[in-house]
Amino acid sequence: MSHAIMDLVTQAMSSPWLYAALFALALLDGFFPVVPAETSVITAAVFAASGETNLGLVILVAALGAFIGDHVSYLIGNKAAGRLRERKAFVWARRALAERGGLVLVVARYIPGGRTATTLTMGAVRHPLRSFTFFDAIAASSWAVYSGLIGFFGGMAFENDPVKGLLLGLGIALSITGVVELVRWARKRRAIQPSPERLPADTSV
C-alpha cells in the first residue's frame, strides 16, 4: 500500500502540472484555510533534494499563490466587514493589528487559521492596501522559503527514503507552529492576569 502511494506521489512530483497545482493550492489557502498548501510545498521540496523538482520554482510559485490568495481574502473582508465583526477570530486579529500594525500579517502566516483571519480583518477595517501589499509580500515570501527549506533539508537528510524526509519536514513545521502557538497563548495569559497595582487593597483589620 505504501509503495503504491509513493508511486503516485512520485508521479505527481514529475508532472508538468505540479507547479500550477502548487500555485493553485497556495492561492486557495489564502481564503480557504483547509487546503493543505504548506504540506504540498514541503512535499515538493522534499523531492527537490533528489532532483525530482526544482526548489527555486517551488518556492516562487508558492509565494506568488500565497500573495494573490491573501489579496483575495483582503477583498472578501473588505466586502463582508459587517458580518465578520463579532467573530472570535476577527476580534483577535483586530486587537493584534491594533497592537502591531502590518507586522502581525507576517506572524499570522505561521498560525493555522490566523493568516485568513488577519487578511480578512485587514480588509474589513480598511487597512491601507499599499501597507497590506508590502507586509504580505514579506509574509508570503518568508512562508514559501520556510516551507521549501524545511522540505528540502528533510529530503537531504533522507535522500534515499523520501517518506522519512517528508515526515521529518512536517514534524519540524508542526513543532515550529506549536511553539508559536504556545508563545502566543503564554503572552495572552500573562496579559489578562491582573498586575499587583490592580489588585484590590486588603481592607481586613
Tab-separated table of N, CA and C in Angstrom, residues 1-14 43 46-47 50 52 158-167:
chain	number	residue	atom	x	y	z
A	1	MET	N	0.825	-1.197	0.000
A	1	MET	CA	0.000	0.000	0.000
A	1	MET	C	0.866	1.256	0.000
A	2	SER	N	1.891	1.263	0.882
A	2	SER	CA	2.766	2.429	0.973
A	2	SER	C	3.542	2.638	-0.320
A	3	HIS	N	3.924	1.525	-0.974
A	3	HIS	CA	4.651	1.637	-2.241
A	3	HIS	C	3.759	2.250	-3.313
A	4	ALA	N	2.495	1.867	-3.308
A	4	ALA	CA	1.551	2.408	-4.289
A	4	ALA	C	1.359	3.905	-4.080
A	5	ILE	N	1.274	4.314	-2.808
A	5	ILE	CA	1.112	5.743	-2.500
A	5	ILE	C	2.349	6.518	-2.937
A	6	MET	N	3.531	5.956	-2.658
A	6	MET	CA	4.775	6.629	-3.033
A	6	MET	C	4.908	6.740	-4.541
A	7	ASP	N	4.439	5.700	-5.258
A	7	ASP	CA	4.474	5.758	-6.722
A	7	ASP	C	3.599	6.896	-7.237
A	8	LEU	N	2.421	7.052	-6.616
A	8	LEU	CA	1.517	8.130	-7.014
A	8	LEU	C	2.132	9.502	-6.727
A	9	VAL	N	2.738	9.628	-5.543
A	9	VAL	CA	3.376	10.901	-5.174
A	9	VAL	C	4.536	11.209	-6.114
A	10	THR	N	5.333	10.187	-6.429
A	10	THR	CA	6.473	10.378	-7.329
A	10	THR	C	6.009	10.818	-8.712
A	11	GLN	N	4.924	10.201	-9.185
A	11	GLN	CA	4.369	10.594	-10.480
A	11	GLN	C	3.883	12.043	-10.448
A	12	ALA	N	3.245	12.407	-9.333
A	12	ALA	CA	2.751	13.785	-9.200
A	12	ALA	C	3.908	14.771	-9.198
A	13	MET	N	5.020	14.408	-8.530
A	13	MET	CA	6.168	15.296	-8.450
A	13	MET	C	6.846	15.494	-9.807
A	14	SER	N	6.697	14.510	-10.690
A	14	SER	CA	7.317	14.628	-12.012
A	14	SER	C	6.357	15.176	-13.067
A	43	THR	N	6.232	18.807	0.656
A	43	THR	CA	6.378	17.554	-0.091
A	43	THR	C	7.165	17.765	-1.377
A	46	VAL	N	10.788	18.296	-0.586
A	46	VAL	CA	11.483	17.054	-0.214
A	46	VAL	C	12.051	16.385	-1.464
A	47	PHE	N	11.260	16.352	-2.514
A	47	PHE	CA	11.695	15.705	-3.750
A	47	PHE	C	12.705	16.558	-4.518
A	50	SER	N	16.348	15.313	-4.285
A	50	SER	CA	16.813	14.241	-5.174
A	50	SER	C	16.712	14.657	-6.647
A	52	GLU	N	14.022	15.686	-8.308
A	52	GLU	CA	12.731	15.454	-8.959
A	52	GLU	C	12.010	16.768	-9.252
A	158	PHE	N	17.232	12.382	4.327
A	158	PHE	CA	16.805	11.022	3.975
A	158	PHE	C	16.625	10.942	2.460
A	159	GLU	N	17.734	11.168	1.744
A	159	GLU	CA	17.662	11.249	0.285
A	159	GLU	C	17.141	9.961	-0.342
A	160	ASN	N	17.438	8.825	0.269
A	160	ASN	CA	17.008	7.543	-0.290
A	160	ASN	C	15.677	7.070	0.274
A	161	ASP	N	15.103	7.852	1.168
A	161	ASP	CA	13.813	7.476	1.760
A	161	ASP	C	12.960	8.733	1.895
A	162	PRO	N	12.283	9.147	0.802
A	162	PRO	CA	11.519	10.395	0.821
A	162	PRO	C	10.392	10.423	1.844
A	163	VAL	N	9.883	9.242	2.220
A	163	VAL	CA	8.817	9.210	3.233
A	163	VAL	C	9.335	9.749	4.553
A	164	LYS	N	10.519	9.300	4.960
A	164	LYS	CA	11.108	9.791	6.210
A	164	LYS	C	11.453	11.271	6.095
A	165	GLY	N	11.913	11.680	4.928
A	165	GLY	CA	12.214	13.094	4.727
A	165	GLY	C	10.972	13.952	4.852
A	166	LEU	N	9.859	13.458	4.286
A	166	LEU	CA	8.598	14.185	4.378
A	166	LEU	C	8.111	14.249	5.820
A	167	LEU	N	8.200	13.126	6.533
A	167	LEU	CA	7.770	13.101	7.932
A	167	LEU	C	8.619	14.040	8.781
